[in-house]
Short mmCIF file of C-alpha atoms and ligand atoms in Angstrom, two decimals:
data_model
loop_
_atom_site.label_atom_id
_atom_site.label_comp_id
_atom_site.label_asym_id
_atom_site.label_seq_id
_atom_site.Cartn_x
_atom_site.Cartn_y
_atom_site.Cartn_z
CA UNK M 1 -14.07 7.60 4.96
CA UNK M 2 -10.86 8.65 6.75
CA UNK M 3 -7.79 6.48 6.26
CA UNK M 4 -6.15 4.36 8.94
CA UNK M 5 -3.76 7.18 9.94
CA UNK M 6 -6.55 9.64 10.71
CA UNK M 7 -6.65 10.64 14.37
CA UNK M 8 -3.86 8.23 15.33
CA UNK M 9 -1.28 9.22 17.94
CA UNK M 10 2.11 8.59 16.39
CA UNK M 11 5.31 9.00 18.37
CA UNK M 12 8.03 9.79 15.85
CA UNK M 13 11.50 9.14 17.22
CA UNK M 14 14.26 10.86 15.28
CA UNK M 15 17.90 9.97 15.93
CA UNK M 16 21.18 11.45 14.73
CA UNK M 17 21.63 10.59 11.10
CA UNK M 18 21.93 12.78 8.03
CA UNK M 19 18.65 11.12 6.97
CA UNK M 20 16.91 13.27 9.63
CA UNK M 21 15.81 15.63 6.89
CA UNK M 22 13.71 12.84 5.41
CA UNK M 23 11.90 12.46 8.74
CA UNK M 24 10.52 15.97 8.16
CA UNK M 25 8.88 14.74 4.97
CA UNK M 26 7.55 11.69 6.83
CA UNK M 27 6.12 13.89 9.59
CA UNK M 28 4.50 16.10 6.98
CA UNK M 29 2.85 13.19 5.15
CA UNK M 30 1.56 11.72 8.43
CA UNK M 31 0.09 15.08 9.48
CA UNK M 32 -1.53 15.48 6.04
CA UNK M 33 -3.16 12.08 6.53
CA UNK M 34 -4.71 13.34 9.77
CA UNK M 35 -2.32 11.79 12.33
CA UNK M 36 -1.20 13.52 15.53
CA UNK M 37 2.57 13.37 15.43
CA UNK M 38 4.59 13.78 18.63
CA UNK M 39 8.27 14.04 17.81
CA UNK M 40 10.99 12.97 20.21
CA UNK M 41 14.49 13.87 19.07
CA UNK M 42 17.80 12.53 20.28
CA UNK M 43 20.54 15.06 21.00
CA UNK M 44 22.32 13.94 17.80
CA UNK M 45 19.19 14.53 15.73
CA UNK M 46 18.94 18.11 16.98
CA UNK M 47 22.40 18.74 15.51
CA UNK M 48 21.13 17.87 12.02
CA UNK M 49 17.62 19.40 12.08
CA UNK M 50 16.13 21.83 14.58
CA UNK M 51 13.22 20.88 16.84
CA UNK M 52 11.50 23.99 15.48
CA UNK M 53 11.30 22.36 12.04
CA UNK M 54 9.36 19.40 13.43
CA UNK M 55 7.27 21.66 15.64
CA UNK M 56 6.31 23.75 12.62
CA UNK M 57 5.25 20.72 10.61
CA UNK M 58 3.47 18.79 13.36
CA UNK M 59 2.02 21.79 15.26
CA UNK M 60 2.92 20.00 18.46
CA UNK M 61 5.68 20.32 21.05
CA UNK M 62 8.88 18.44 20.31
CA UNK M 63 10.52 16.55 23.15
CA UNK M 64 14.30 16.74 23.41
CA UNK M 65 14.92 16.40 27.15
CA UNK M 66 13.70 13.87 29.67
CA UNK M 67 13.07 16.43 32.37
CA UNK M 68 11.94 19.57 30.60
CA UNK M 69 10.69 22.11 33.19
CA UNK M 70 8.79 24.03 30.45
CA UNK M 71 6.91 21.04 29.10
CA UNK M 72 3.11 20.88 29.17
CA UNK M 73 3.33 17.18 29.93
CA UNK M 74 4.21 16.24 33.49
CA UNK M 75 6.26 13.16 32.76
CA UNK M 76 6.57 13.08 28.99
CA UNK M 77 7.93 9.64 28.41
CA UNK M 78 5.08 8.11 30.37
CA UNK M 79 2.39 10.37 28.88
CA UNK M 80 3.48 9.82 25.28
CA UNK M 81 4.15 6.12 25.84
CA UNK M 82 0.60 5.66 27.09
CA UNK M 83 -1.19 7.67 24.43
CA UNK M 84 0.80 6.28 21.47
CA UNK M 85 -0.95 4.10 18.89
CA UNK M 86 2.44 3.39 17.36
CA UNK M 87 6.07 4.34 17.97
CA UNK M 88 8.18 4.87 14.86
CA UNK M 89 11.92 5.46 14.96
CA UNK M 90 13.05 6.94 11.64
CA UNK M 91 15.90 7.30 11.06
CA UNK M 92 17.35 4.87 13.61
CA UNK M 93 21.13 4.95 13.97
CA UNK M 94 23.26 1.90 14.82
CA UNK M 95 23.90 3.45 18.22
CA UNK M 96 20.23 3.98 18.94
CA UNK M 97 19.35 0.44 17.83
CA UNK M 98 22.02 -0.84 20.24
CA UNK M 99 20.48 1.18 23.07
CA UNK M 100 17.04 -0.19 22.26
CA UNK M 101 18.33 -3.75 22.12
CA UNK M 102 20.04 -3.31 25.49
CA UNK M 103 16.86 -1.85 27.03
CA UNK M 104 18.53 1.37 28.11
CA UNK M 105 16.50 4.37 29.22
CA UNK M 106 18.90 7.28 29.18
CA UNK M 107 17.00 9.74 26.99
CA UNK M 108 13.34 10.61 26.33
CA UNK M 109 13.03 8.30 23.31
CA UNK M 110 14.48 5.19 24.93
CA UNK M 111 12.38 5.79 28.06
CA UNK M 112 9.23 6.14 25.95
CA UNK M 113 10.09 2.94 24.11
CA UNK M 114 10.56 1.04 27.37
CA UNK M 115 7.33 2.40 28.81
CA UNK M 116 5.01 1.88 25.82
CA UNK M 117 2.85 -1.05 24.86
CA UNK M 118 2.20 0.30 21.38
CA UNK M 119 3.49 -1.52 18.29
CA UNK M 120 6.91 -0.34 17.18
CA UNK M 121 8.62 0.23 13.86
CA UNK M 122 12.29 0.99 13.34
CA UNK M 123 13.78 2.27 10.07
CA UNK M 124 17.58 1.99 10.20
CA UNK M 125 19.87 4.47 8.45
CA UNK M 126 23.62 4.18 8.72
CA UNK M 127 26.88 3.48 6.96
CA UNK M 128 26.90 0.14 5.15
CA UNK M 129 29.76 -1.27 7.26
CA UNK M 130 28.00 -0.30 10.48
CA UNK M 131 24.86 -2.03 9.22
CA UNK M 132 26.80 -5.17 8.27
CA UNK M 133 28.59 -5.29 11.60
CA UNK M 134 27.58 -8.44 13.54
CA UNK M 135 26.81 -6.28 16.59
CA UNK M 136 24.21 -4.28 14.64
CA UNK M 137 22.80 -7.40 13.01
CA UNK M 138 22.49 -9.07 16.40
CA UNK M 139 20.76 -6.01 17.84
CA UNK M 140 18.31 -5.89 14.94
CA UNK M 141 17.52 -9.60 15.38
CA UNK M 142 16.81 -8.97 19.04
CA UNK M 143 14.37 -6.21 18.16
CA UNK M 144 12.68 -8.41 15.54
CA UNK M 145 12.34 -11.22 18.07
CA UNK M 146 10.62 -8.75 20.40
CA UNK M 147 8.08 -7.98 17.69
CA UNK M 148 9.52 -4.72 16.42
CA UNK M 149 8.93 -4.20 12.67
CA UNK M 150 12.22 -3.35 10.95
CA UNK M 151 11.77 -1.48 7.67
CA UNK M 152 14.83 -1.20 5.45
CA UNK M 153 17.50 -0.03 5.12
CA UNK M 154 17.59 0.32 1.35
CA UNK M 155 20.55 0.02 -0.98
CA UNK M 156 21.76 3.27 -2.49
CA UNK M 157 24.17 6.14 -2.26
CA UNK M 158 25.19 6.82 1.33
CA UNK M 159 26.38 10.06 2.93
CA UNK M 160 29.93 8.70 2.80
CA UNK M 161 29.73 8.70 -0.99
CA UNK M 162 29.78 4.90 -1.08
CA UNK M 163 26.95 2.85 -2.47
CA UNK M 164 25.65 0.20 -0.12
CA UNK M 165 22.98 -0.99 2.26
CA UNK M 166 22.15 1.70 4.77
CA UNK M 167 19.82 4.30 3.28
CA UNK M 168 16.62 5.20 5.07
CA UNK M 169 13.75 3.87 2.96
CA UNK M 170 11.67 6.48 1.16
CA UNK M 171 8.64 8.15 2.73
CA UNK M 172 5.90 6.20 0.86
CA UNK M 173 7.40 2.93 2.10
CA UNK M 174 7.53 4.25 5.67
CA UNK M 175 3.94 5.52 5.49
CA UNK M 176 2.73 2.25 3.95
CA UNK M 177 4.33 0.19 6.70
CA UNK M 178 3.00 2.46 9.43
CA UNK M 179 -0.51 2.15 7.93
CA UNK M 180 -0.24 -1.62 7.71
CA UNK M 181 0.99 -1.91 11.31
CA UNK M 182 -1.77 0.34 12.61
CA UNK M 183 -4.39 -1.56 10.62
CA UNK M 184 -3.31 -5.07 11.49
CA UNK M 185 -6.21 -5.61 13.88
CA UNK M 186 -8.76 -4.09 11.48
CA UNK M 187 -12.05 -5.68 10.44
CA UNK M 188 -10.38 -7.75 7.70
CA UNK M 189 -7.70 -9.23 10.00
CA UNK M 190 -7.35 -12.95 9.41
CA UNK M 191 -8.76 -12.79 5.87
CA UNK M 192 -6.89 -13.13 2.58
CA UNK M 193 -7.96 -10.85 -0.24
CA UNK M 194 -6.73 -11.32 -3.81
CA UNK M 195 -6.93 -8.20 -5.97
CA UNK M 196 -6.13 -7.89 -9.66
CA UNK M 197 -5.19 -4.60 -11.30
CA UNK M 198 -3.90 -2.94 -14.45
CA UNK M 199 -4.45 -3.61 -18.12
CA UNK M 200 -2.98 -6.81 -19.54
CA UNK M 201 -0.59 -6.60 -22.50
CA UNK M 202 -1.02 -9.09 -25.32
CA UNK M 203 2.06 -9.41 -27.56
CA UNK M 204 1.73 -8.96 -31.29
CA UNK M 205 5.45 -9.43 -31.88
CA UNK M 206 8.54 -9.03 -29.63
CA UNK M 207 8.17 -5.22 -29.48
CA UNK M 208 4.43 -4.52 -29.79
CA UNK M 209 1.49 -5.26 -27.53
CA UNK M 210 -2.26 -4.74 -27.54
CA UNK M 211 -3.36 -3.16 -24.28
CA UNK M 212 -5.97 -0.75 -22.85
CA UNK M 213 -6.14 2.51 -20.90
CA UNK M 214 -6.37 1.05 -17.39
CA UNK M 215 -4.05 2.89 -14.97
CA UNK M 216 -4.31 0.30 -12.19
CA UNK M 217 -5.23 2.99 -9.64
CA UNK M 218 -8.55 1.44 -8.60
CA UNK M 219 -7.07 -2.01 -7.98
CA UNK M 220 -4.05 -0.60 -6.12
CA UNK M 221 -6.40 1.45 -3.93
CA UNK M 222 -8.39 -1.69 -3.07
CA UNK M 223 -5.16 -3.54 -2.22
CA UNK M 224 -3.90 -0.74 0.05
CA UNK M 225 -7.19 -0.24 1.83
CA UNK M 226 -7.63 -4.00 2.38
CA UNK M 227 -4.11 -4.06 3.88
CA UNK M 228 -4.90 -1.08 6.11
CA UNK M 229 -7.98 -2.96 7.37
CA UNK M 230 -5.81 -5.91 8.40
CA UNK M 231 -6.17 -8.30 5.46
CA UNK M 232 -3.36 -10.34 3.97
CA UNK M 233 -3.36 -9.03 0.42
CA UNK M 234 -2.12 -10.56 -2.81
CA UNK M 235 -2.05 -8.08 -5.69
CA UNK M 236 -1.86 -9.67 -9.13
CA UNK M 237 -0.94 -6.80 -11.38
CA UNK M 238 -0.48 -6.22 -15.08
CA UNK M 239 2.08 -3.49 -15.92
CA UNK M 240 1.28 -0.02 -14.48
CA UNK M 241 3.28 3.11 -13.76
CA UNK M 242 2.41 2.87 -10.05
CA UNK M 243 4.84 2.01 -7.25
CA UNK M 244 4.36 -1.41 -5.65
CA UNK M 245 2.23 -1.07 -2.54
CA UNK M 246 4.18 -2.02 0.58
CA UNK M 247 3.24 -4.83 2.95
CA UNK M 248 1.31 -6.48 0.10
CA UNK M 249 2.37 -9.56 -1.87
CA UNK M 250 2.77 -8.33 -5.43
CA UNK M 251 2.63 -10.80 -8.32
CA UNK M 252 3.55 -9.21 -11.65
CA UNK M 253 2.10 -10.54 -14.87
CA UNK M 254 1.93 -9.38 -18.48
CA UNK M 255 -0.76 -11.22 -20.42
CA UNK M 256 -4.30 -12.40 -19.69
CA UNK M 257 -3.05 -15.99 -19.65
CA UNK M 258 -0.35 -15.13 -17.09
CA UNK M 259 -2.93 -13.32 -15.00
CA UNK M 260 -5.20 -16.35 -15.14
CA UNK M 261 -2.43 -18.61 -13.80
CA UNK M 262 -1.44 -16.15 -11.06
CA UNK M 263 -5.04 -15.63 -9.94
CA UNK M 264 -5.63 -19.39 -9.92
CA UNK M 265 -2.58 -19.91 -7.68
CA UNK M 266 -3.48 -17.02 -5.38
CA UNK M 267 -7.18 -17.70 -4.77
CA UNK M 268 -6.58 -21.16 -3.35
CA UNK M 269 -7.50 -20.62 0.30
CA UNK M 270 -8.40 -16.95 -0.19
CA UNK M 271 -11.55 -15.33 1.22
CA UNK M 272 -12.21 -12.83 -1.57
CA UNK M 273 -11.26 -12.18 -5.19
CA UNK M 274 -11.65 -8.62 -6.39
CA UNK M 275 -10.99 -8.39 -10.14
CA UNK M 276 -10.26 -4.75 -10.86
CA UNK M 277 -7.94 -5.61 -13.75
CA UNK M 278 -8.86 -4.68 -17.28
CA UNK M 279 -8.18 -8.08 -18.80
CA UNK M 280 -7.87 -8.12 -22.58
CA UNK M 281 -10.89 -9.83 -24.10
CA UNK M 282 -8.92 -10.82 -27.18
CA UNK M 283 -5.30 -11.70 -27.81
CA UNK M 284 -3.30 -12.21 -31.02
CA UNK M 285 -3.70 -15.86 -31.97
CA UNK M 286 -0.16 -16.30 -33.25
CA UNK M 287 2.20 -13.53 -32.17
CA UNK M 288 5.16 -13.14 -34.54
CA UNK M 289 8.45 -14.42 -33.15
CA UNK M 290 10.41 -11.68 -34.95
CA UNK M 291 9.62 -7.97 -35.24
CA UNK M 292 7.13 -7.41 -38.05
CA UNK M 293 8.60 -5.12 -40.75
CA UNK M 294 6.48 -2.45 -42.44
CA UNK M 295 6.68 -4.11 -45.84
CA UNK M 296 2.95 -4.10 -46.55
CA UNK M 297 0.44 -1.21 -46.50
CA UNK M 298 -2.02 -2.92 -44.19
CA UNK M 299 -1.65 -5.43 -41.42
CA UNK M 300 -4.37 -7.70 -40.11
CA UNK M 301 -3.90 -9.36 -36.78
CA UNK M 302 -5.93 -12.48 -35.99
CA UNK M 303 -7.40 -12.26 -32.48
CA UNK M 304 -8.83 -15.01 -30.34
CA UNK M 305 -10.83 -14.77 -27.12
CA UNK M 306 -8.98 -14.88 -23.81
CA UNK M 307 -10.37 -17.00 -20.99
CA UNK M 308 -12.69 -15.12 -18.65
CA UNK M 309 -10.71 -15.32 -15.42
CA UNK M 310 -13.51 -14.15 -13.18
CA UNK M 311 -16.07 -16.45 -14.70
CA UNK M 312 -13.90 -19.53 -14.40
CA UNK M 313 -12.69 -18.76 -10.85
CA UNK M 314 -14.80 -20.90 -8.57
CA UNK M 315 -14.44 -21.60 -4.90
CA UNK M 316 -15.58 -20.63 -1.45
CA UNK M 317 -14.51 -17.03 -1.79
CA UNK M 318 -16.44 -13.82 -2.34
CA UNK M 319 -16.28 -12.78 -5.98
CA UNK M 320 -16.28 -9.12 -6.93
CA UNK M 321 -16.10 -7.93 -10.53
CA UNK M 322 -15.84 -4.57 -12.22
CA UNK M 323 -17.78 -3.42 -15.24
CA UNK M 324 -16.59 -0.43 -17.18
CA UNK M 325 -19.47 0.50 -19.43
CA UNK M 326 -20.17 3.27 -21.88
CA UNK M 327 -23.94 2.53 -22.18
CA UNK M 328 -26.75 0.56 -20.46
CA UNK M 329 -24.76 0.48 -17.23
CA UNK M 330 -27.18 -1.34 -14.90
CA UNK M 331 -28.43 -3.81 -17.47
CA UNK M 332 -24.90 -4.81 -18.49
CA UNK M 333 -23.77 -4.99 -14.87
CA UNK M 334 -26.67 -7.24 -13.89
CA UNK M 335 -25.91 -9.50 -16.85
CA UNK M 336 -22.31 -9.87 -15.73
CA UNK M 337 -23.30 -10.66 -12.13
CA UNK M 338 -25.34 -13.60 -13.35
CA UNK M 339 -23.01 -14.79 -16.10
CA UNK M 340 -19.92 -14.74 -13.88
CA UNK M 341 -21.82 -15.76 -10.69
CA UNK M 342 -20.59 -12.75 -8.74
CA UNK M 343 -21.48 -11.59 -5.26
CA UNK M 344 -21.01 -7.97 -6.24
CA UNK M 345 -20.13 -5.90 -9.29
CA UNK M 346 -18.68 -2.41 -9.30
CA UNK M 347 -20.09 -0.71 -12.35
CA UNK M 348 -18.90 2.60 -13.67
CA UNK M 349 -19.89 4.77 -16.57
CA UNK M 350 -16.54 5.58 -18.18
CA UNK M 351 -18.08 8.52 -20.04
CA UNK M 352 -19.00 10.34 -16.78
CA UNK M 353 -16.78 13.21 -15.63
CA UNK M 354 -14.15 12.31 -12.99
CA UNK M 355 -14.80 8.63 -13.57
CA UNK M 356 -12.91 5.85 -15.25
CA UNK M 357 -9.36 5.42 -16.48
CA UNK M 358 -6.45 7.35 -15.03
CA UNK M 359 -8.44 9.57 -12.65
CA UNK M 360 -8.05 9.60 -8.87
CA UNK M 361 -11.82 9.63 -8.43
CA UNK M 362 -14.57 7.30 -9.47
CA UNK M 363 -18.35 7.34 -9.65
CA UNK M 364 -19.64 3.80 -9.28
CA UNK M 365 -22.78 1.80 -8.71
CA UNK M 366 -22.58 -1.37 -6.64
CA UNK M 367 -24.91 -4.10 -7.88
CA UNK M 368 -25.28 -7.28 -5.86
CA UNK M 369 -26.46 -10.74 -6.79
CA UNK M 370 -29.97 -10.06 -5.47
CA UNK M 371 -30.27 -7.07 -7.78
CA UNK M 372 -29.72 -4.52 -5.00
CA UNK M 373 -28.26 -1.25 -6.31
CA UNK M 374 -26.12 1.18 -4.30
CA UNK M 375 -25.47 4.35 -6.26
CA UNK M 376 -22.39 6.06 -4.79
CA UNK M 377 -21.51 9.70 -5.34
CA UNK M 378 -18.23 10.78 -6.98
CA UNK M 379 -15.45 9.97 -4.48
CA UNK M 380 -11.75 9.14 -4.34
CA UNK M 381 -10.73 5.66 -5.47
CA UNK M 382 -9.59 4.97 -1.88
CA UNK M 383 -13.09 5.81 -0.62
CA UNK M 384 -14.63 3.61 -3.29
CA UNK M 385 -12.28 0.85 -2.13
CA UNK M 386 -13.59 1.25 1.44
CA UNK M 387 -17.19 0.97 0.25
CA UNK M 388 -16.42 -2.18 -1.77
CA UNK M 389 -14.61 -3.72 1.20
CA UNK M 390 -17.48 -2.79 3.54
CA UNK M 391 -19.71 -4.93 1.34
CA UNK M 392 -17.15 -7.73 1.16
CA UNK M 393 -16.84 -7.67 4.96
CA UNK M 394 -20.61 -8.07 5.33
CA UNK M 395 -20.58 -11.03 2.98
CA UNK M 396 -17.64 -12.84 4.63
N1 LIG I 1 -12.61 -10.21 -16.71
C1 LIG I 1 -11.88 -11.37 -16.55
N2 LIG I 1 -11.35 -12.01 -17.61
C2 LIG I 1 -11.53 -11.54 -18.86
C3 LIG I 1 -12.27 -10.35 -19.04
C4 LIG I 1 -12.80 -9.71 -17.95
O1 LIG I 1 -11.71 -11.82 -15.41
N3 LIG I 1 -10.99 -12.17 -19.86
C5 LIG I 1 -13.18 -9.53 -15.53
C6 LIG I 1 -12.70 -8.12 -15.31
O2 LIG I 1 -11.57 -8.06 -14.48
C7 LIG I 1 -13.89 -7.45 -14.64
C8 LIG I 1 -15.07 -8.21 -15.20
O3 LIG I 1 -14.55 -9.44 -15.72
O4 LIG I 1 -13.89 -7.63 -13.26
C9 LIG I 1 -15.82 -7.53 -16.28
O5 LIG I 1 -14.96 -7.09 -17.28
P1 LIG I 1 -15.53 -6.31 -18.55
O6 LIG I 1 -14.42 -6.13 -19.52
O7 LIG I 1 -16.32 -5.14 -18.13
O8 LIG I 1 -16.59 -7.36 -19.07
P2 LIG I 1 -16.50 -8.49 -20.10
O9 LIG I 1 -16.95 -9.72 -19.43
O10 LIG I 1 -15.18 -8.53 -20.76
O11 LIG I 1 -17.65 -8.04 -21.12
P3 LIG I 1 -17.65 -6.88 -22.22
O12 LIG I 1 -16.22 -6.54 -22.53
O13 LIG I 1 -18.38 -7.52 -23.34
O14 LIG I 1 -18.41 -5.73 -21.61
#
């Protein structure tokens, strides 16, 4: 299933900041995701990066003048304004933000912005003092009040050599926010979905933990796809090496007990709980308060059962579990559906190729409470997430 960016008309406004080079990466990622990117550059932007660079990446004409006699479009600002699914200004300079706030229309980008009804996102990039200036802050508040999504800026090293607030946020954060904004009226709009992910870590002593091989990728994919379909998403995650998904509420936990508390708090009022986390089944009964020294040749650790979070979560929400099995897949999955009173279980054979921990793909079987079995082919974890959420949507 194509992602939310596929086939979308994105107007990418680029204004005169050194961060213009990052907009090339953004354009590239959007094109790779299947979007049609129409770039409009301010005069200042063309001094940093050539229109040809954007044209080469987007395979589309780049607009730099309001009245371009060579253009294929008769009146560009009107044509692009009407066809846009979203208008993104990245990077947006202090000067450009001021023009937007004042409602000026003295270049192709400002005219497009005035003429469009599409949702808008602005990613500021400027010197920290310019960002802090009350004039800029007032202009940004005006844009926010008009419904424009402001993303960033981030703190970091600026072109001036100083460290401060003013850096354009990185591409994944821009892409995530664009996806969320495009998806906000999707089929899960108005619903809250709680997703758990990652493998919990159970302390043995202050430096050692017992954990498992879960990468968190499946749960993060579910969280991102649910967001892109318009849901409000709470991601309760055990430690992973993955970046936090944007436009998702992320609750970080370590142990099974912490995950239990966080899930309990998050599911109140939620519409679905999707437990993709690999929760430890056992935890050390009495973790040592000091680091255990290697004085003895063997070491036995007493383990006690953790609470089954999924089983004890009860309420008026759809319950989806995962079952990673190495044998008797369907039988074990069916048993878990009944024992944990689930609506759906996502079962996977961790011994199958391309399936299981750490991979970007998964081969799963969906088993529902009536015993129905949907055997899915090997697909990306994002596609699996779509299929799971299709089923959740039907059940809601
Ligand atoms: N789960 C949970 N709390 C636990 C253990 C598991 O909420 N303490 C959830 C997992 O997130 C998953 C589902 O239960 O969605 C099944 O997990 P799995 O480890 O496959 O099953 P278990 O019930 O632990 O059974 P077993 O390990 O014996 O296969």
